[in-house]
mmCIF file of C-alpha atoms in Angstrom:
data_model
loop_
_atom_site.group_PDB
_atom_site.id
_atom_site.type_symbol
_atom_site.label_atom_id
_atom_site.label_comp_id
_atom_site.label_asym_id
_atom_site.label_seq_id
_atom_site.Cartn_x
_atom_site.Cartn_y
_atom_site.Cartn_z
ATOM 1 C CA MET A 1 -110.031 129.724 80.654
ATOM 2 C CA ALA A 2 -113.106 129.001 83.011
ATOM 3 C CA LYS A 3 -113.636 124.931 82.703
ATOM 4 C CA ALA A 4 -117.129 126.254 81.781
ATOM 5 C CA ASP A 5 -116.259 128.285 78.602
ATOM 6 C CA ALA A 6 -114.134 124.946 77.158
ATOM 7 C CA LYS A 7 -117.708 123.790 76.427
ATOM 8 C CA ASN A 8 -118.280 127.122 73.935
ATOM 9 C CA VAL A 9 -115.079 126.689 72.051
ATOM 10 C CA ASP A 10 -115.374 125.806 68.021
ATOM 11 C CA VAL A 11 -111.909 123.441 67.862
ATOM 12 C CA ARG A 12 -110.749 123.518 64.943
ATOM 13 C CA LEU A 13 -107.471 121.131 64.901
ATOM 14 C CA CYS A 14 -105.232 119.979 62.278
ATOM 15 C CA ALA A 15 -101.680 118.916 62.690
ATOM 16 C CA ILE A 16 -98.306 119.745 61.713
ATOM 17 C CA VAL A 17 -95.904 117.847 60.227
ATOM 18 C CA PRO A 18 -91.731 118.837 59.680
ATOM 19 C CA VAL A 19 -90.230 117.147 57.494
ATOM 20 C CA TYR A 20 -86.822 117.038 56.564
ATOM 21 C CA ARG A 21 -84.581 113.737 55.371
ATOM 22 C CA HIS A 22 -88.568 112.157 56.286
ATOM 23 C CA GLU A 23 -89.994 111.981 53.256
ATOM 24 C CA LYS A 24 -90.488 108.050 53.027
ATOM 25 C CA ALA A 25 -91.325 107.922 56.679
ATOM 26 C CA SER A 26 -93.481 110.686 56.901
ATOM 27 C CA ARG A 27 -96.282 108.781 54.690
ATOM 28 C CA ALA A 28 -97.461 106.725 57.233
ATOM 29 C CA VAL A 29 -97.398 108.955 59.615
ATOM 30 C CA VAL A 30 -99.471 111.073 57.340
ATOM 31 C CA GLU A 31 -101.951 108.131 56.668
ATOM 32 C CA LYS A 32 -102.941 108.059 61.039
ATOM 33 C CA LEU A 33 -102.990 111.564 60.985
ATOM 34 C CA VAL A 34 -105.996 111.674 58.225
ATOM 35 C CA SER A 35 -107.146 108.149 59.663
ATOM 36 C CA TYR A 36 -108.470 109.698 62.541
ATOM 37 C CA ASN A 37 -109.910 112.832 60.110
ATOM 38 C CA LEU A 38 -107.869 115.321 60.918
ATOM 39 C CA PRO A 39 -106.285 118.197 58.322
ATOM 40 C CA VAL A 40 -102.671 117.864 57.680
ATOM 41 C CA ILE A 41 -99.916 120.269 56.843
ATOM 42 C CA LEU A 42 -96.446 119.213 55.821
ATOM 43 C CA VAL A 43 -94.060 121.210 55.621
ATOM 44 C CA ASP A 44 -90.951 120.776 53.368
ATOM 45 C CA ASP A 45 -87.923 122.395 55.411
ATOM 46 C CA GLY A 46 -85.243 122.178 52.455
ATOM 47 C CA ASN A 47 -85.517 118.804 51.106
ATOM 48 C CA ALA A 48 -84.265 117.258 48.002
ATOM 49 C CA PRO A 49 -86.026 117.665 44.195
ATOM 50 C CA GLU A 50 -86.675 113.612 45.142
ATOM 51 C CA GLY A 51 -87.917 114.416 48.873
ATOM 52 C CA HIS A 52 -89.994 117.011 47.619
ATOM 53 C CA GLU A 53 -91.490 114.905 45.032
ATOM 54 C CA ILE A 54 -92.604 112.421 47.713
ATOM 55 C CA LEU A 55 -94.134 114.936 49.921
ATOM 56 C CA VAL A 56 -96.452 116.103 46.411
ATOM 57 C CA GLN A 57 -97.393 112.865 45.977
ATOM 58 C CA ILE A 58 -98.586 112.199 49.100
ATOM 59 C CA THR A 59 -100.632 115.334 49.180
ATOM 60 C CA LYS A 60 -102.550 113.983 46.117
ATOM 61 C CA GLU A 61 -102.520 110.752 47.203
ATOM 62 C CA PHE A 62 -104.079 111.800 50.866
ATOM 63 C CA PRO A 63 -107.409 113.949 51.262
ATOM 64 C CA ASN A 64 -107.255 116.972 53.075
ATOM 65 C CA VAL A 65 -102.972 117.384 52.903
ATOM 66 C CA GLU A 66 -101.159 120.990 52.444
ATOM 67 C CA LEU A 67 -97.877 121.218 50.871
ATOM 68 C CA VAL A 68 -95.916 124.285 52.506
ATOM 69 C CA THR A 69 -92.667 124.440 50.833
ATOM 70 C CA HIS A 70 -89.239 125.811 52.193
ATOM 71 C CA LYS A 71 -86.721 126.208 49.337
ATOM 72 C CA VAL A 72 -84.090 125.875 51.720
ATOM 73 C CA ASN A 73 -83.593 124.009 55.071
ATOM 74 C CA ARG A 74 -84.652 126.486 58.126
ATOM 75 C CA GLY A 75 -83.793 124.393 60.371
ATOM 76 C CA LYS A 76 -87.422 122.119 63.347
ATOM 77 C CA GLY A 77 -88.696 125.744 64.736
ATOM 78 C CA GLY A 78 -88.546 127.323 61.259
ATOM 79 C CA ALA A 79 -91.030 124.853 59.729
ATOM 80 C CA VAL A 80 -93.469 124.845 62.891
ATOM 81 C CA ARG A 81 -93.623 128.099 61.928
ATOM 82 C CA SER A 82 -94.594 127.690 59.078
ATOM 83 C CA GLY A 83 -96.638 125.414 59.597
ATOM 84 C CA MET A 84 -98.268 127.128 62.473
ATOM 85 C CA GLU A 85 -98.211 130.830 59.483
ATOM 86 C CA ALA A 86 -100.773 128.151 57.413
ATOM 87 C CA ALA A 87 -103.280 126.968 60.003
ATOM 88 C CA VAL A 88 -103.989 130.632 61.369
ATOM 89 C CA ALA A 89 -104.471 131.781 57.653
ATOM 90 C CA ALA A 90 -106.459 128.764 57.510
ATOM 91 C CA GLY A 91 -108.903 129.428 60.415
ATOM 92 C CA TYR A 92 -107.539 126.024 62.772
ATOM 93 C CA THR A 93 -107.432 127.296 66.672
ATOM 94 C CA HIS A 94 -105.018 124.319 67.935
ATOM 95 C CA ALA A 95 -101.849 122.339 66.099
ATOM 96 C CA LEU A 96 -101.194 119.094 66.702
ATOM 97 C CA GLN A 97 -97.278 118.814 66.264
ATOM 98 C CA VAL A 98 -96.480 115.399 65.096
ATOM 99 C CA ASP A 99 -92.417 114.568 64.380
ATOM 100 C CA ALA A 100 -92.281 113.016 60.604
ATOM 101 C CA ASP A 101 -89.737 109.606 61.703
ATOM 102 C CA GLY A 102 -92.209 107.774 63.364
ATOM 103 C CA GLN A 103 -91.198 107.480 66.660
ATOM 104 C CA HIS A 104 -94.228 108.781 68.765
ATOM 105 C CA ASP A 105 -97.414 106.067 69.115
ATOM 106 C CA MET A 106 -99.515 107.629 66.863
ATOM 107 C CA GLU A 107 -102.271 105.545 68.710
ATOM 108 C CA ALA A 108 -102.062 108.270 71.121
ATOM 109 C CA ILE A 109 -103.248 110.312 69.104
ATOM 110 C CA PRO A 110 -107.328 110.268 69.960
ATOM 111 C CA PHE A 111 -106.193 111.568 73.404
ATOM 112 C CA PHE A 112 -104.585 114.025 72.356
ATOM 113 C CA MET A 113 -107.278 115.373 70.723
ATOM 114 C CA LYS A 114 -109.443 114.845 73.260
ATOM 115 C CA ALA A 115 -107.400 116.519 75.766
ATOM 116 C CA ALA A 116 -107.324 119.574 73.689
ATOM 117 C CA LYS A 117 -111.683 119.990 73.378
ATOM 118 C CA LYS A 118 -111.735 119.422 76.943
ATOM 119 C CA HIS A 119 -109.025 122.358 77.807
ATOM 120 C CA PRO A 120 -109.299 124.720 74.882
ATOM 121 C CA ALA A 121 -107.115 127.305 77.004
ATOM 122 C CA ASP A 122 -104.246 124.883 77.863
ATOM 123 C CA MET A 123 -101.005 123.753 75.910
ATOM 124 C CA ILE A 124 -101.497 119.546 75.470
ATOM 125 C CA CYS A 125 -97.929 118.172 75.850
ATOM 126 C CA GLY A 126 -96.575 114.478 75.221
ATOM 127 C CA PHE A 127 -94.475 113.174 77.837
ATOM 128 C CA PRO A 128 -92.028 110.513 76.908
ATOM 129 C CA GLN A 129 -91.753 106.425 77.844
ATOM 130 C CA TYR A 130 -89.058 104.748 75.845
ATOM 131 C CA ASP A 131 -88.413 101.889 75.216
ATOM 132 C CA ASP A 132 -85.135 100.501 74.865
ATOM 133 C CA SER A 133 -83.900 102.021 72.200
ATOM 134 C CA VAL A 134 -83.334 105.491 73.018
ATOM 135 C CA PRO A 135 -79.563 105.960 72.956
ATOM 136 C CA LYS A 136 -78.123 107.015 75.874
ATOM 137 C CA SER A 137 -76.467 110.166 75.641
ATOM 138 C CA ARG A 138 -80.018 111.659 74.781
ATOM 139 C CA GLU A 139 -82.162 110.352 77.410
ATOM 140 C CA ASN A 140 -79.325 112.190 79.494
ATOM 141 C CA GLY A 141 -79.269 115.074 77.723
ATOM 142 C CA ARG A 142 -82.890 115.435 78.549
ATOM 143 C CA LYS A 143 -82.192 115.219 82.257
ATOM 144 C CA VAL A 144 -79.851 118.142 81.540
ATOM 145 C CA THR A 145 -81.718 120.318 79.381
ATOM 146 C CA ASN A 146 -84.958 119.245 81.756
ATOM 147 C CA PHE A 147 -82.990 120.395 84.882
ATOM 148 C CA TRP A 148 -82.720 124.080 82.914
ATOM 149 C CA VAL A 149 -86.094 124.796 81.938
ATOM 150 C CA ALA A 150 -87.117 124.243 85.438
ATOM 151 C CA VAL A 151 -84.599 127.411 86.402
ATOM 152 C CA GLU A 152 -85.650 129.571 83.911
ATOM 153 C CA THR A 153 -89.746 129.360 84.403
ATOM 154 C CA LEU A 154 -88.980 128.867 88.432
ATOM 155 C CA SER A 155 -90.670 125.519 88.827
ATOM 156 C CA LYS A 156 -91.312 122.021 88.405
ATOM 157 C CA ASP A 157 -94.253 122.788 85.421
ATOM 158 C CA ILE A 158 -92.581 121.461 82.432
ATOM 159 C CA PRO A 159 -90.853 117.719 82.965
ATOM 160 C CA ASP A 160 -89.718 117.525 79.560
ATOM 161 C CA ALA A 161 -89.416 119.996 77.144
ATOM 162 C CA MET A 162 -88.102 118.342 74.517
ATOM 163 C CA CYS A 163 -91.316 115.851 73.496
ATOM 164 C CA GLY A 164 -92.303 116.886 69.622
ATOM 165 C CA PHE A 165 -95.848 115.589 70.283
ATOM 166 C CA ARG A 166 -97.736 118.772 71.222
ATOM 167 C CA VAL A 167 -101.012 120.359 70.947
ATOM 168 C CA TYR A 168 -100.677 124.024 70.588
ATOM 169 C CA PRO A 169 -103.240 126.732 71.042
ATOM 170 C CA LEU A 170 -102.944 128.976 68.167
ATOM 171 C CA ALA A 171 -104.585 132.328 69.974
ATOM 172 C CA THR A 172 -101.809 132.656 72.706
ATOM 173 C CA SER A 173 -98.983 130.340 70.632
ATOM 174 C CA TRP A 174 -98.754 131.926 67.641
ATOM 175 C CA LYS A 175 -98.080 135.693 69.454
ATOM 176 C CA VAL A 176 -95.410 134.557 71.405
ATOM 177 C CA VAL A 177 -93.610 132.874 68.320
ATOM 178 C CA ARG A 178 -94.175 134.587 65.665
ATOM 179 C CA ARG A 179 -91.429 136.895 68.237
ATOM 180 C CA PHE A 180 -88.848 134.858 68.888
ATOM 181 C CA ARG A 181 -86.589 133.076 65.324
ATOM 182 C CA ASN A 182 -84.974 130.154 67.381
ATOM 183 C CA ASN A 183 -85.667 128.144 64.344
ATOM 184 C CA ARG A 184 -83.476 125.060 65.281
ATOM 185 C CA MET A 185 -83.376 122.132 67.799
ATOM 186 C CA GLY A 186 -84.071 124.613 70.834
ATOM 187 C CA PHE A 187 -87.021 125.927 69.124
ATOM 188 C CA ASP A 188 -89.217 122.686 71.533
ATOM 189 C CA ILE A 189 -88.113 124.323 73.998
ATOM 190 C CA GLU A 190 -87.592 127.771 73.798
ATOM 191 C CA ILE A 191 -91.778 127.600 72.937
ATOM 192 C CA LEU A 192 -92.388 125.736 76.048
ATOM 193 C CA VAL A 193 -90.594 128.087 78.459
ATOM 194 C CA ARG A 194 -91.284 131.667 76.962
ATOM 195 C CA LEU A 195 -94.917 129.815 77.012
ATOM 196 C CA SER A 196 -94.762 129.459 80.581
ATOM 197 C CA TRP A 197 -93.559 133.237 80.781
ATOM 198 C CA ALA A 198 -96.782 134.117 79.368
ATOM 199 C CA GLY A 199 -98.664 132.216 81.914
ATOM 200 C CA LEU A 200 -99.721 129.378 79.753
ATOM 201 C CA LYS A 201 -101.266 126.777 81.406
ATOM 202 C CA MET A 202 -99.800 123.265 80.391
ATOM 203 C CA ARG A 203 -100.937 119.588 80.658
ATOM 204 C CA PHE A 204 -98.438 116.581 80.184
ATOM 205 C CA TYR A 205 -99.459 113.175 79.030
ATOM 206 C CA PRO A 206 -97.578 110.032 78.659
ATOM 207 C CA ILE A 207 -96.220 108.601 75.041
ATOM 208 C CA LYS A 208 -94.633 105.861 74.100
ATOM 209 C CA VAL A 209 -91.585 107.037 71.815
ATOM 210 C CA SER A 210 -89.125 104.526 69.919
ATOM 211 C CA TYR A 211 -86.208 105.043 68.249
ATOM 212 C CA PRO A 212 -85.925 103.006 65.053
ATOM 213 C CA GLU A 213 -82.451 101.313 64.421
ATOM 214 C CA ASP A 214 -82.285 102.150 60.464
ATOM 215 C CA GLY A 215 -84.133 106.204 61.331
ATOM 216 C CA VAL A 216 -82.428 109.155 60.233
ATOM 217 C CA SER A 217 -80.999 111.414 62.661
ATOM 218 C CA ASN A 218 -81.707 114.929 61.981
ATOM 219 C CA PHE A 219 -79.708 116.107 65.864
ATOM 220 C CA ARG A 220 -75.674 116.811 65.447
ATOM 221 C CA MET A 221 -74.467 116.475 68.403
ATOM 222 C CA PHE A 222 -71.884 118.887 68.591
ATOM 223 C CA HIS A 223 -73.146 121.502 66.884
ATOM 224 C CA ASP A 224 -77.170 120.953 67.779
ATOM 225 C CA ASN A 225 -75.921 120.962 71.677
ATOM 226 C CA VAL A 226 -73.980 123.949 71.572
ATOM 227 C CA ALA A 227 -76.517 125.674 69.831
ATOM 228 C CA ILE A 228 -79.230 124.095 72.917
ATOM 229 C CA SER A 229 -76.782 125.375 75.540
ATOM 230 C CA LEU A 230 -77.375 128.671 74.160
ATOM 231 C CA THR A 231 -80.939 128.606 74.163
ATOM 232 C CA HIS A 232 -80.429 128.357 77.991
ATOM 233 C CA SER A 233 -77.936 130.860 78.098
ATOM 234 C CA MET A 234 -80.198 132.814 76.472
ATOM 235 C CA LEU A 235 -83.251 131.927 78.752
ATOM 236 C CA PHE A 236 -81.848 132.010 81.885
ATOM 237 C CA PHE A 237 -80.783 136.093 81.505
ATOM 238 C CA GLY A 238 -84.620 136.175 79.561
ATOM 239 C CA MET A 239 -85.436 134.748 83.477
ATOM 240 C CA LEU A 240 -84.013 137.278 85.347
ATOM 241 C CA ILE A 241 -84.994 140.029 83.578
ATOM 242 C CA ARG A 242 -88.474 138.773 83.854
ATOM 243 C CA LEU A 243 -88.092 138.119 87.022
ATOM 244 C CA PRO A 244 -90.147 140.046 89.182
ATOM 245 C CA LEU A 245 -93.439 139.139 86.636
ATOM 246 C CA ILE A 246 -92.713 135.692 87.538
ATOM 247 C CA LEU A 247 -92.552 135.223 90.907
ATOM 248 C CA ALA A 248 -95.385 137.753 91.264
ATOM 249 C CA ARG A 249 -97.256 135.264 89.052
ATOM 250 C CA ARG A 250 -96.102 132.325 90.946
ATOM 251 C CA LEU A 251 -97.437 133.645 94.462
ATOM 252 C CA PHE A 252 -101.498 135.097 92.534
ATOM 253 C CA LYS A 253 -101.034 131.241 91.426
ATOM 254 C CA LYS A 254 -100.438 130.161 95.261
ATOM 255 C CA LYS A 255 -103.773 132.222 96.535
#
């Protein structure tokens, strides 16, 4: 989309918050989102009954908060997919994905909202700025993932593929998301790689990230690392299949 066209786009932005075992922490996240007049789609990804009840109470307490419920846990990717489906059905054009555990600096929301309105055709992504609370294993794992993402996209256009704070232009993103079924931790990685293959421009902006000492982590070290490795293997072979198209796009981009 040309820059001049951005002024003619009616950006209707909502927030998608996938929630699994972070129902208590999600309240503060929703409160902050609502304070910026953002409609919120909470996705209860198979929480226990008491967790579900907390989310129901949140929807009653705050205005313009919708609850989508999964009876069983589908994983982060499945939750974001359901949130996107609800957002598209409600007529939203863009969706801000936010993790429910409160690790992201919510003060960055206005900047990301402004960036989405200024560049409505582009993906607006967070580039994490960590404090000392980040686990070393997580930091090293991200470096490995970002290396493979550079290989899979034949570019350095994606400096971080795992940050869960991002704005999706739904017209493009939903077409891609509905075609694949990565429902787990690899979703955040795979969707960016596939959107890159589709030619979507991505803009990265810094966001502060902290890991609370008493926070609940849904990351299963062995199981999820294996799943992410399988995701990278699949994406690598997907890149090989698309190699002529990717190279042609890179060549056209340089011109």
